[in-house]
Coordinates of C-alpha atoms and ligand atoms in Angstrom, one line a residue:
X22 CA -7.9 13.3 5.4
X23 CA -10.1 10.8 3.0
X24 CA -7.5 11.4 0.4
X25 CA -4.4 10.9 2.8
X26 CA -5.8 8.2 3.6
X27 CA -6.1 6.2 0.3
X28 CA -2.5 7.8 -0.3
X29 CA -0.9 5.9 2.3
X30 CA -2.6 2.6 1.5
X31 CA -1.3 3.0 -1.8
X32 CA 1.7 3.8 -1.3
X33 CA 2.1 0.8 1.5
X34 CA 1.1 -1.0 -1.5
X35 CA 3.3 0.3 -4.0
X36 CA 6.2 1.5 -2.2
X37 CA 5.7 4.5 -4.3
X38 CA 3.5 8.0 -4.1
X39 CA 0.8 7.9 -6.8
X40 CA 1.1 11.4 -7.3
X41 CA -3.1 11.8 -5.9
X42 CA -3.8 10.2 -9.2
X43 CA -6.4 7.7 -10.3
X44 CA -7.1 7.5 -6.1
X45 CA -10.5 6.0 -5.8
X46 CA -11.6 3.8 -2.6
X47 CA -13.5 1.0 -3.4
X48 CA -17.0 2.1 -3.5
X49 CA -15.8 4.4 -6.4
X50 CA -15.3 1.7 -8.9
X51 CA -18.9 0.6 -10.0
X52 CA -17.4 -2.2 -11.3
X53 CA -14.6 -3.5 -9.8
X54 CA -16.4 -3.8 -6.4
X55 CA -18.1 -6.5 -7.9
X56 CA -15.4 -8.6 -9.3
X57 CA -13.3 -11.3 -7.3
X58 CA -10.6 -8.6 -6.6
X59 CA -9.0 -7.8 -3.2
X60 CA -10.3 -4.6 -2.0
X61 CA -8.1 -1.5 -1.2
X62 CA -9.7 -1.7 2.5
X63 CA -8.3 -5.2 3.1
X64 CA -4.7 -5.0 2.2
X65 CA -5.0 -1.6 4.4
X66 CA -5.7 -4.3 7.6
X67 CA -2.7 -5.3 6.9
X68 CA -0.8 -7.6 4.6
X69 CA 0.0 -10.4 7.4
X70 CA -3.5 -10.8 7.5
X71 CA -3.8 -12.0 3.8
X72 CA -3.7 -15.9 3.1
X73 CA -2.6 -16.3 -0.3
X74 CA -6.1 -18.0 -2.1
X75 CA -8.7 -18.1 -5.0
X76 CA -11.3 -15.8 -4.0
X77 CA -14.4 -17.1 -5.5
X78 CA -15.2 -20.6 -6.3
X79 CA -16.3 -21.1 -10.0
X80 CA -19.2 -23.5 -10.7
X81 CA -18.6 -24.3 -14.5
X82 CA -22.1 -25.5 -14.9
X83 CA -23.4 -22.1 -13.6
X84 CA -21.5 -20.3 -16.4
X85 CA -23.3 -19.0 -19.3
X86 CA -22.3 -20.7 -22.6
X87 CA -23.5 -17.7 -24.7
X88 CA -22.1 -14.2 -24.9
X89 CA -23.6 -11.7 -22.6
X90 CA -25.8 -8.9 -24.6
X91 CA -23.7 -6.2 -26.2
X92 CA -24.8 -2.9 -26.5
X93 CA -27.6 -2.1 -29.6
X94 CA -25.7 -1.3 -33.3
X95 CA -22.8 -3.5 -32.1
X96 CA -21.8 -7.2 -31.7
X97 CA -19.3 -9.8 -30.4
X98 CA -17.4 -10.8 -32.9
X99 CA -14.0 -13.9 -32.2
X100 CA -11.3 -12.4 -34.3
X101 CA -9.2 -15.0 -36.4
X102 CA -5.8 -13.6 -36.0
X103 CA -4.6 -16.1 -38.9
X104 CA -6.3 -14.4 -41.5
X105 CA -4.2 -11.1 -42.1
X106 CA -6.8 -9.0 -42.7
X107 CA -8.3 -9.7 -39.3
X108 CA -5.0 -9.2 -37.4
X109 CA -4.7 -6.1 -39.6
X110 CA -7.8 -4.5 -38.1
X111 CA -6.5 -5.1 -34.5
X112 CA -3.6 -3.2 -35.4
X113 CA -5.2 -0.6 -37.1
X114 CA -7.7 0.0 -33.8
X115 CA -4.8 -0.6 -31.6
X116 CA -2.5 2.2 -33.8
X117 CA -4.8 4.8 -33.4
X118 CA -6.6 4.1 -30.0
X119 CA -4.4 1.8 -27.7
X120 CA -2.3 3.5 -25.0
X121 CA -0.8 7.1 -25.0
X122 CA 1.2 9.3 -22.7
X123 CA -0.7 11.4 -19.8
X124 CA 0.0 14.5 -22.0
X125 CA -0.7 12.4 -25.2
X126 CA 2.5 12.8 -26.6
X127 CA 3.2 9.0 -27.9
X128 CA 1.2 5.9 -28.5
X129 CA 2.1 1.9 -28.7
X130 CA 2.5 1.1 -32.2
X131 CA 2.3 -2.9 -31.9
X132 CA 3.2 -4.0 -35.3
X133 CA 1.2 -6.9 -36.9
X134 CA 4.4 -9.0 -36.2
X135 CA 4.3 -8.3 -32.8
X136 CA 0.6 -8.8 -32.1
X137 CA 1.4 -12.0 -34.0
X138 CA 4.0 -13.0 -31.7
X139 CA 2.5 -11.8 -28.4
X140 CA -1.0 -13.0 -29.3
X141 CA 0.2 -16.4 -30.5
X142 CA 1.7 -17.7 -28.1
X143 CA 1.6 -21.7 -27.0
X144 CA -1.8 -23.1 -26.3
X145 CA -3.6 -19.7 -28.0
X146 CA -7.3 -20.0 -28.6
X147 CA -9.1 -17.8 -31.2
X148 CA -12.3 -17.4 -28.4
X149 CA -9.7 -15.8 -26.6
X150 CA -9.3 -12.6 -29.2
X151 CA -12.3 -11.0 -29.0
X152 CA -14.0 -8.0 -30.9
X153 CA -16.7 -5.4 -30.8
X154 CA -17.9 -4.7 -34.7
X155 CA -20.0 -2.0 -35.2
X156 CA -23.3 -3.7 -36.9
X157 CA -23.7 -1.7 -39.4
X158 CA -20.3 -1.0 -40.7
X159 CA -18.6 -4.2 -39.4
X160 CA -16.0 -1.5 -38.3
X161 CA -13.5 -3.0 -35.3
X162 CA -14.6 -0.8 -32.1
X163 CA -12.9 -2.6 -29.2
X164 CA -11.0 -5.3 -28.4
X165 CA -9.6 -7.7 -25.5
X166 CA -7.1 -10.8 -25.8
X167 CA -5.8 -13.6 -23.6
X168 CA -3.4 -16.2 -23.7
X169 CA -2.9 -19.1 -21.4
X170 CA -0.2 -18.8 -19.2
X171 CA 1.4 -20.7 -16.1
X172 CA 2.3 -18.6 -13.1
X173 CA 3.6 -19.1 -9.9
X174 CA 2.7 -16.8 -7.2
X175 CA 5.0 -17.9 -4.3
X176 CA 4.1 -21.5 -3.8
X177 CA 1.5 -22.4 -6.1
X178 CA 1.3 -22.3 -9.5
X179 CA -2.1 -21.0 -11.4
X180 CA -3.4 -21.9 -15.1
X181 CA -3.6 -18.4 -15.5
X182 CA -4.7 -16.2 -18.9
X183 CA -2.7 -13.3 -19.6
X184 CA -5.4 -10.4 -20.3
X185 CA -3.8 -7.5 -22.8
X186 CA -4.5 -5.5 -25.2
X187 CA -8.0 -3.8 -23.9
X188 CA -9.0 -1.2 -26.2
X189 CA -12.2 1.3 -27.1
X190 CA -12.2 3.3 -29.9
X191 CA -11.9 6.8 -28.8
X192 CA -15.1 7.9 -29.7
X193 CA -17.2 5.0 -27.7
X194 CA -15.0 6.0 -24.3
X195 CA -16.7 6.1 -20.6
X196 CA -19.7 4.2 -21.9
X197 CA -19.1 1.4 -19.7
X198 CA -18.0 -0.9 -22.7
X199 CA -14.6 -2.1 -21.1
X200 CA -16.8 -3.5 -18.1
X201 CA -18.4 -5.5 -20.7
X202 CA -15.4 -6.7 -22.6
X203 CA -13.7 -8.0 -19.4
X204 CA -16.9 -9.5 -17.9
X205 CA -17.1 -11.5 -21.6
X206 CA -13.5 -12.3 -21.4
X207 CA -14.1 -13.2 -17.9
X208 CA -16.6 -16.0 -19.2
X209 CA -14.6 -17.0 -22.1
X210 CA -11.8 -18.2 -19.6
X211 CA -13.8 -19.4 -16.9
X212 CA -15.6 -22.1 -20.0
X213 CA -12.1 -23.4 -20.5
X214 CA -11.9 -24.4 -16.7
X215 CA -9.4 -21.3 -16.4
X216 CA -10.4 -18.8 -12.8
X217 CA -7.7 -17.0 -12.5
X218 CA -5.7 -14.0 -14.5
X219 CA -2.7 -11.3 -14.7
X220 CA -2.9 -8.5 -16.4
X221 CA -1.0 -5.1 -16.0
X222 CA -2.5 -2.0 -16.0
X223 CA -1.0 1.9 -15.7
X224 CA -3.8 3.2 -13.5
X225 CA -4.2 2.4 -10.0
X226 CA -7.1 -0.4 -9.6
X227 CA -8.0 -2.8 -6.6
X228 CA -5.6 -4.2 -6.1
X229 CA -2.2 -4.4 -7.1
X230 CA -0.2 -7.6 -6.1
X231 CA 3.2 -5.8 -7.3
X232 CA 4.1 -2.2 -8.5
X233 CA 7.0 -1.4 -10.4
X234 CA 8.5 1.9 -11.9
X235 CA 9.3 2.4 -16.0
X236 CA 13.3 3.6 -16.4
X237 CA 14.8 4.7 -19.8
X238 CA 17.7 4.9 -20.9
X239 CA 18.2 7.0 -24.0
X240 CA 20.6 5.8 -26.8
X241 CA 19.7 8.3 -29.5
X242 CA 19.8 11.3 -27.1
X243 CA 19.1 14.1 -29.1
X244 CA 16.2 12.2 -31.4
X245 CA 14.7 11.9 -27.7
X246 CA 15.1 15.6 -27.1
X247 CA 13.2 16.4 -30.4
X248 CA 10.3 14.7 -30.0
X249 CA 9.9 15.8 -26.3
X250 CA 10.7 12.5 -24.5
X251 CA 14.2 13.4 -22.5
X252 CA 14.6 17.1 -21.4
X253 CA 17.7 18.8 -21.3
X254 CA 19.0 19.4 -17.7
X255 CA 19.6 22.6 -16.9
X256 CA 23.4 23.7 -16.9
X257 CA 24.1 20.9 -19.6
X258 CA 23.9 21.1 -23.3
X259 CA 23.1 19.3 -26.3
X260 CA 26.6 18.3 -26.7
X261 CA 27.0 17.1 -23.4
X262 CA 23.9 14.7 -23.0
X263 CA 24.6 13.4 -26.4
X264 CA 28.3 12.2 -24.7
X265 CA 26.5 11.4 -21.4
X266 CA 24.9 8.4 -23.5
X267 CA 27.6 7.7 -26.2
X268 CA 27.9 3.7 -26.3
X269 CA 31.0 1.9 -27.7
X270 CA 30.5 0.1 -30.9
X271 CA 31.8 -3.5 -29.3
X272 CA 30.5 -5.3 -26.7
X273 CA 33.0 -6.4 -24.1
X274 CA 31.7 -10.2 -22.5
X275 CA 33.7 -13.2 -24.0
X276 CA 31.9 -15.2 -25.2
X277 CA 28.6 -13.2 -26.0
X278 CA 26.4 -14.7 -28.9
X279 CA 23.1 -14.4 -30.6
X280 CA 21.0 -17.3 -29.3
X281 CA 20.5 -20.5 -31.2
X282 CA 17.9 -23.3 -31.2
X283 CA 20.6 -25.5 -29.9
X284 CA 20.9 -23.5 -26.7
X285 CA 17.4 -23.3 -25.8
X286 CA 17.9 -26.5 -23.3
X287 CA 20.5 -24.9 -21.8
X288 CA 19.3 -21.2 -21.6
X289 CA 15.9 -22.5 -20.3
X290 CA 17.3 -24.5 -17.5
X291 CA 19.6 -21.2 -16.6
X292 CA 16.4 -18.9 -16.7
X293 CA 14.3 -21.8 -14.2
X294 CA 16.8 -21.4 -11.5
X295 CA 17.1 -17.9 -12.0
X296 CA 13.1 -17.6 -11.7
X297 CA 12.8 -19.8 -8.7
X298 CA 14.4 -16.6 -6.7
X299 CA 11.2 -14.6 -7.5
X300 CA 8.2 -14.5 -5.7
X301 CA 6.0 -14.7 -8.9
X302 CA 6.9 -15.6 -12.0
X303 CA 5.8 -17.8 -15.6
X304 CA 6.8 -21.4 -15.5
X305 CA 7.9 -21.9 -18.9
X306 CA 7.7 -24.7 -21.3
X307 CA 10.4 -25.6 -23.6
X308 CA 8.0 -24.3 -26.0
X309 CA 7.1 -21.1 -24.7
X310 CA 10.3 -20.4 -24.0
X311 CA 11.9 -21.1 -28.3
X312 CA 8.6 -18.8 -29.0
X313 CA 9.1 -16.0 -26.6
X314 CA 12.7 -16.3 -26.9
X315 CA 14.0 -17.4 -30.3
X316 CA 13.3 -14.8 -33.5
X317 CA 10.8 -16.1 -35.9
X318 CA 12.2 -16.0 -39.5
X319 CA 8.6 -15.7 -41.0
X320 CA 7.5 -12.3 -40.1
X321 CA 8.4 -8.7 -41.8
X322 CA 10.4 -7.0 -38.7
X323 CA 12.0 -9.0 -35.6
X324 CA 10.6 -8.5 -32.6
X325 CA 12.7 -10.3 -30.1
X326 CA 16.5 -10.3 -29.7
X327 CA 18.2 -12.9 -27.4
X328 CA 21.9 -13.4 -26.6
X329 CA 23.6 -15.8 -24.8
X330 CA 27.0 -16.0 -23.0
X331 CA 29.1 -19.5 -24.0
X332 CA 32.1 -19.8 -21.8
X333 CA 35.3 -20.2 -24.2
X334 CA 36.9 -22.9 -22.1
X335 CA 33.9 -24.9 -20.6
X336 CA 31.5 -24.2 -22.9
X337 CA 28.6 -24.1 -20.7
X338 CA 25.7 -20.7 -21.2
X339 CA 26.5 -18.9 -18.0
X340 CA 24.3 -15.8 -18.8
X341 CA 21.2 -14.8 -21.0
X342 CA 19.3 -11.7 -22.4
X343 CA 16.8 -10.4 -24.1
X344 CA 15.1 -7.7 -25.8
X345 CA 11.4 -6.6 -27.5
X346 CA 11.2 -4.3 -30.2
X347 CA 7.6 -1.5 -29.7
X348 CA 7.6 1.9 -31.2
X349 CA 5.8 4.2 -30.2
X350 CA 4.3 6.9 -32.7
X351 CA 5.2 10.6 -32.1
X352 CA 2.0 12.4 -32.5
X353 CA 2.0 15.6 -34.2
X354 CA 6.3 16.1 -35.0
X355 CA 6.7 17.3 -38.0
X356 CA 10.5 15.5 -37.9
X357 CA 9.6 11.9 -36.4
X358 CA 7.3 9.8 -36.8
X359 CA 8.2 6.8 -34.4
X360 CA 10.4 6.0 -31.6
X361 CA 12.1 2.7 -31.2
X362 CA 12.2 1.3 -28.3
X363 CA 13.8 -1.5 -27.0
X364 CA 12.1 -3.2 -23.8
X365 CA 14.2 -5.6 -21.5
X366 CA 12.6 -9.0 -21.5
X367 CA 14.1 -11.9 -19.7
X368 CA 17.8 -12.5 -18.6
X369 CA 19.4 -14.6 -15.9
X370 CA 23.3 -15.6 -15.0
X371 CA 25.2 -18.0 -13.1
X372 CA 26.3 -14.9 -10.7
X373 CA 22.8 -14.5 -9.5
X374 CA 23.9 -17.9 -7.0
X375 CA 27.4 -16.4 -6.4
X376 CA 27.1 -15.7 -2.4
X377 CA 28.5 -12.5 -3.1
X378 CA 25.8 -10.0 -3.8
X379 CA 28.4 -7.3 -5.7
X380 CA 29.5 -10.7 -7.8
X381 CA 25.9 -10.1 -9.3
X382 CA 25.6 -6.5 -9.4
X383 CA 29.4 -6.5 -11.2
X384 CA 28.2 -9.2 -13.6
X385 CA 24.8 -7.6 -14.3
X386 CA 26.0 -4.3 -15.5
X387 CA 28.8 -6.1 -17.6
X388 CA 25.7 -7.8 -19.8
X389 CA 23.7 -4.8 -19.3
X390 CA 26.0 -2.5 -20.9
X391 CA 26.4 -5.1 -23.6
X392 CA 22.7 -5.0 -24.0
X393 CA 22.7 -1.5 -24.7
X394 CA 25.6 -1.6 -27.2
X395 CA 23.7 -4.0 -29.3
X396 CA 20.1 -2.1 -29.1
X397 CA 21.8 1.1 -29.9
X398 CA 23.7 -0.9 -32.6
X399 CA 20.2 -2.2 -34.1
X400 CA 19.2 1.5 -34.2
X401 CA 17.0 1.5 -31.1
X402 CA 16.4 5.2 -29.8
X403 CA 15.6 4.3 -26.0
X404 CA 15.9 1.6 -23.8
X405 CA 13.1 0.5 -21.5
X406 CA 13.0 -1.5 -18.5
X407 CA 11.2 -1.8 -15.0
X408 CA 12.3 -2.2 -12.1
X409 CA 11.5 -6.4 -11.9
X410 CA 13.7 -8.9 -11.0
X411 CA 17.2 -7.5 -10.5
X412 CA 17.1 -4.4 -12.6
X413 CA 17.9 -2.3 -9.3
X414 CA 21.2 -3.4 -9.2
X415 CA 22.1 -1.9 -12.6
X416 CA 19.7 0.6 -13.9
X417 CA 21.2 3.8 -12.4
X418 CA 24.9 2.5 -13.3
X419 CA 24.2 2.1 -16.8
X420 CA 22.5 5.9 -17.2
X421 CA 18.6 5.1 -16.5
X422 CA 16.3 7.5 -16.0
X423 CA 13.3 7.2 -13.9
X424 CA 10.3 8.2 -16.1
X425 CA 6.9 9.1 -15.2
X426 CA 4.9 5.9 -15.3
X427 CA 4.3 3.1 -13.3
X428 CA 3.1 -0.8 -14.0
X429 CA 1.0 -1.9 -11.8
X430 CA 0.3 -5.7 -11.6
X431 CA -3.2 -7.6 -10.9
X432 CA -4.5 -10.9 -10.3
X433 CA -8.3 -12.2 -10.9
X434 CA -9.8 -14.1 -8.7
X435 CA -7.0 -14.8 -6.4
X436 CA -5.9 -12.9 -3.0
X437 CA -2.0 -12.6 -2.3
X438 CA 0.0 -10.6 0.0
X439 CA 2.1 -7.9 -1.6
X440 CA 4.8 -9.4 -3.6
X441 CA 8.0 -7.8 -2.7
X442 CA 10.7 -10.6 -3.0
X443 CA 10.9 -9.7 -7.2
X444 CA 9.0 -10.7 -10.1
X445 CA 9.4 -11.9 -13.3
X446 CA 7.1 -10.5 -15.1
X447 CA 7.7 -9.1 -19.0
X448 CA 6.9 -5.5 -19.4
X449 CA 4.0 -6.0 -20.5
X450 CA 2.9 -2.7 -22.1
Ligands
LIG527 S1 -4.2 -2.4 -20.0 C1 -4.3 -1.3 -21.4 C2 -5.7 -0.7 -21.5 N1 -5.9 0.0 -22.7 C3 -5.7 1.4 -22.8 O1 -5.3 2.0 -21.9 C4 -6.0 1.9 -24.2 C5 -6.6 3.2 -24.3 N2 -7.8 3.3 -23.5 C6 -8.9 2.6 -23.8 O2 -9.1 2.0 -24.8 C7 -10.1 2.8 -22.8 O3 -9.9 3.9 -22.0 C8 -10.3 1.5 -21.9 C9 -11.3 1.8 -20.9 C10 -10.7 0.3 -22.8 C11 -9.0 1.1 -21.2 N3 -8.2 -2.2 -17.0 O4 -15.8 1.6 -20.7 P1 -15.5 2.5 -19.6 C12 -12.4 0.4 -15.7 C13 -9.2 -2.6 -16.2 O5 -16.5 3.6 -19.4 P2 -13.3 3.5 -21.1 C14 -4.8 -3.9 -20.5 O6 -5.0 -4.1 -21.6 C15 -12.6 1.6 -14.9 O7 -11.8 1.6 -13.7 N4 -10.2 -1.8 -15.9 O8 -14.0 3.2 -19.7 C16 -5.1 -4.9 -19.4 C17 -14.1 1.7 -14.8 O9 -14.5 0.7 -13.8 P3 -14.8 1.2 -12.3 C18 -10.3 -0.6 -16.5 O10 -12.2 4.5 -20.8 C19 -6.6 -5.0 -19.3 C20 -14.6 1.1 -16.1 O11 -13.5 0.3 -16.6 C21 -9.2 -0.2 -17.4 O12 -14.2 3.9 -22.2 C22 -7.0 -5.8 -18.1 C23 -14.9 2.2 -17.1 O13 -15.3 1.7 -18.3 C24 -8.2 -1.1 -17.6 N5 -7.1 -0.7 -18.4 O14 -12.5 2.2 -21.5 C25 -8.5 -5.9 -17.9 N6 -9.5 1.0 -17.8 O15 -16.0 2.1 -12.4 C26 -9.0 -6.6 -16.7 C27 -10.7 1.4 -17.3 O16 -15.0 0.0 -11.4 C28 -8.9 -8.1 -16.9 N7 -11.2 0.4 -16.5 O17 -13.6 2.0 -11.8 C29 -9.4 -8.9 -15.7 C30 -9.3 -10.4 -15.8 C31 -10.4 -11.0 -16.8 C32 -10.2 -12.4 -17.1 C33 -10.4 -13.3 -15.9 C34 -10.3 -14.8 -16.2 C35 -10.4 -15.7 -15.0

């Protein structure tokens, strides 16, 4: 009955069935019952009850200005991400030891470019990138990063970080390091006058704000079926899945173009509007947006793809998407090594304030076919998106298929209702 109980309270959460998975109550997590987090218990009294707030009040004076004490053989260590060996040894732990599969089938492969890109962004601090070196070897052990972002959650808007890329080396797991890495980013944030954070995790912790569902849609079908990612159905064949997701070589919107730097105004202001619909989302600069959005020409592989729709007769960007490039590698194939994966980052279109709800859907799976065409033409194997901001209305139209995980999303230090009106959020991994 215990269990049936936290089942229902996560699925009221969620809208979705955990599966009995990673179901703990409250008193189970040493240490998140002691972090400014909203409990399962509370949301289960009932999400009209919940005042959307900071939790805990931060005196800045009472904050520690050195680095709690790490564990003996090992120290804190800032990473400069500028020097390329450093950032090299991020992805080198991360490579081998960042997130897999349940059945440990893939892992993230975050090239350096990438770390670069997602690591750098606007307003980075190096204090922010933090390490665990083992003393004696100066091996990297762990890791934890954050970058300043601005979020709205409903009305207000937070100086957020962004917390990512948690990671223990396999063979220091379940000795209560990662407490210990977030309680020392934890500090590092709250020094800079920042009290709040989002961050994304796959397991079910208190307490989710917003939960959403992974969907894939395959584009090299039978790559897929070799390294064990998509089955084959039974009563089809080979043949007929690889026709199921056969993509035309030309995209079909007039007017669709790579982005420029001279649409960024434009593109920006189309995305703002588009945002304002969601009930949480990043309020971008002008600068965030050209480095989230707009392909550096410095690093070894691109990592971001954005498009833009130019009407022929007005000339005016009416629609704009985007995509992130993370492989994954295949562990123990003996055919592949990676698979390439294209993520869905941000879009938004003129038809989303088109009073006619099928106006959007129509347009939506128009760009999203598009989309695909042009992954699967970059030599993308799958691509990935959740179901955030209006992904609903396309994803089973355009041959998604549910897969097994779920996103769930957190904030620190700050108590909201459920977020069900859409959100932004990137897929963060
Ligand atoms: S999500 C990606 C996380 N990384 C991976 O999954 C990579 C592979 N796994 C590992 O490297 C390790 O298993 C990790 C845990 C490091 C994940 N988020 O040290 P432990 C809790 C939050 O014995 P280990 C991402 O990067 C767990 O419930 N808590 O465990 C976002 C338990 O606490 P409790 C987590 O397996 C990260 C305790 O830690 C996570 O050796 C956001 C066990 O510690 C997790 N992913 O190491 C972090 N995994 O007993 C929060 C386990 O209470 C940021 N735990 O249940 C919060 C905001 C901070 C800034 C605030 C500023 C204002």
């Amino acid at each position: 009955e215990q269990a049936m109980r936290k089942m229902n309270v996560s699925e009221l959460l969620t809208g979705l069935a955990t599966g009995g998975k990673n179901v703990k109550d409250m008193a189970g997590h040493a240490f998140w019952k002691t972090q400014p987090v909203p409990s399962f218990e509370e949301l289960a009294r009932g999400k009209d009850k919940i005042v959307d707030g900071e939790i805990k009040k931060i005196d800045v004076e009472k904050v520690s200005k050195e680095p709690s004490q790490m564990y003996p053989g090992f120290e804190w260590v800032t990473m400069d991400l500028k020097d390329e060996k450093q950032l090299e040894e991020v992805y080198d732990l991360l490579s081998n030891h960042y997130v897999e599969d349940t059945e440990a089938m893939f892992r993230f492969k975050y090239s350096p470019s990438f770390l670069n890109w997602a690591l750098k962004a606007p307003g980075w601090r190096k204090e922010w990138h933090v390490g665990v070196r083992a003393t004696a070897s100066k091996k990297l052990v762990a890791f934890i990063s954050g970058i300043p972002v601005e979020l709205r959650v409903r009305k207000n808007t937070l100086h957020c970080s962004e917390i990512n890329f948690l990671c223990v080396h396999k063979k220091l797991r379940s000795k209560r390091l990662a407490p210990v890495l977030i309680k020392e980013i934890t500090r590092r944030c709250y020094v800079e006058n920042v009290f709040q954070a989002i961050y994304t995790v796959g397991n079910l912790l208190p307490t989710p704000v917003s939960t959403c569902r992974y969907f894939h849609r395959p584009l090299n079908w039978e790559k897929l079926w070799e390294v064990g990612f998509s089955p084959l159905p039974q009563g089809s064949t080979k043949q007929r899945q690889v026709l199921k997701y056969k993509l035309p070589d030309k995209t079909s919107t007039l007017g669709l173009r790579i982005m420029e730097p001279k649409d960024v105004d434009a593109a920006l202001e189309l995305l703002k509007r588009y945002l304002e619909r969601m009930d949480m989302a990043q309020v971008f600069s002008k600068e965030e947006f050209e480095h989230w959005m707009l392909p550096s020409k410095e690093v070894k592989e691109q990592v971001v793809w954005s498009y833009v729709v130019e009407d022929p007769q007005s000339k005016k960007i009416t629609d704009f998407f985007s995509f992130y490039n993370l492989e994954s590698t295949v562990i123990g194939n003996k055919k592949h090594d990676v698979v390439k994966a294209a993520y869905l980052f941000y879009y938004a279109t003129e038809a989303a304030w088109d009073q006619d709800k099928a106006a959007l859907k129509a347009r939506l799976n128009k760009l999203m076919k598009d989309c695909l065409i042009l992954a699967n033409n970059a030599d993308f194997d799958v691509f990935n998106a959740l179901t955030l901001l209006d992904n609903p209305l396309f994803l089973e139209e355009q041959k998604f298929g549910a897969g097994d995980g779920s996103l769930h999303y957190y904030l620190y230090n700050y108590r909201a209702a459920p977020l069900g009106g859409g959100i932004d959020m990137r897929n963060r991994p």
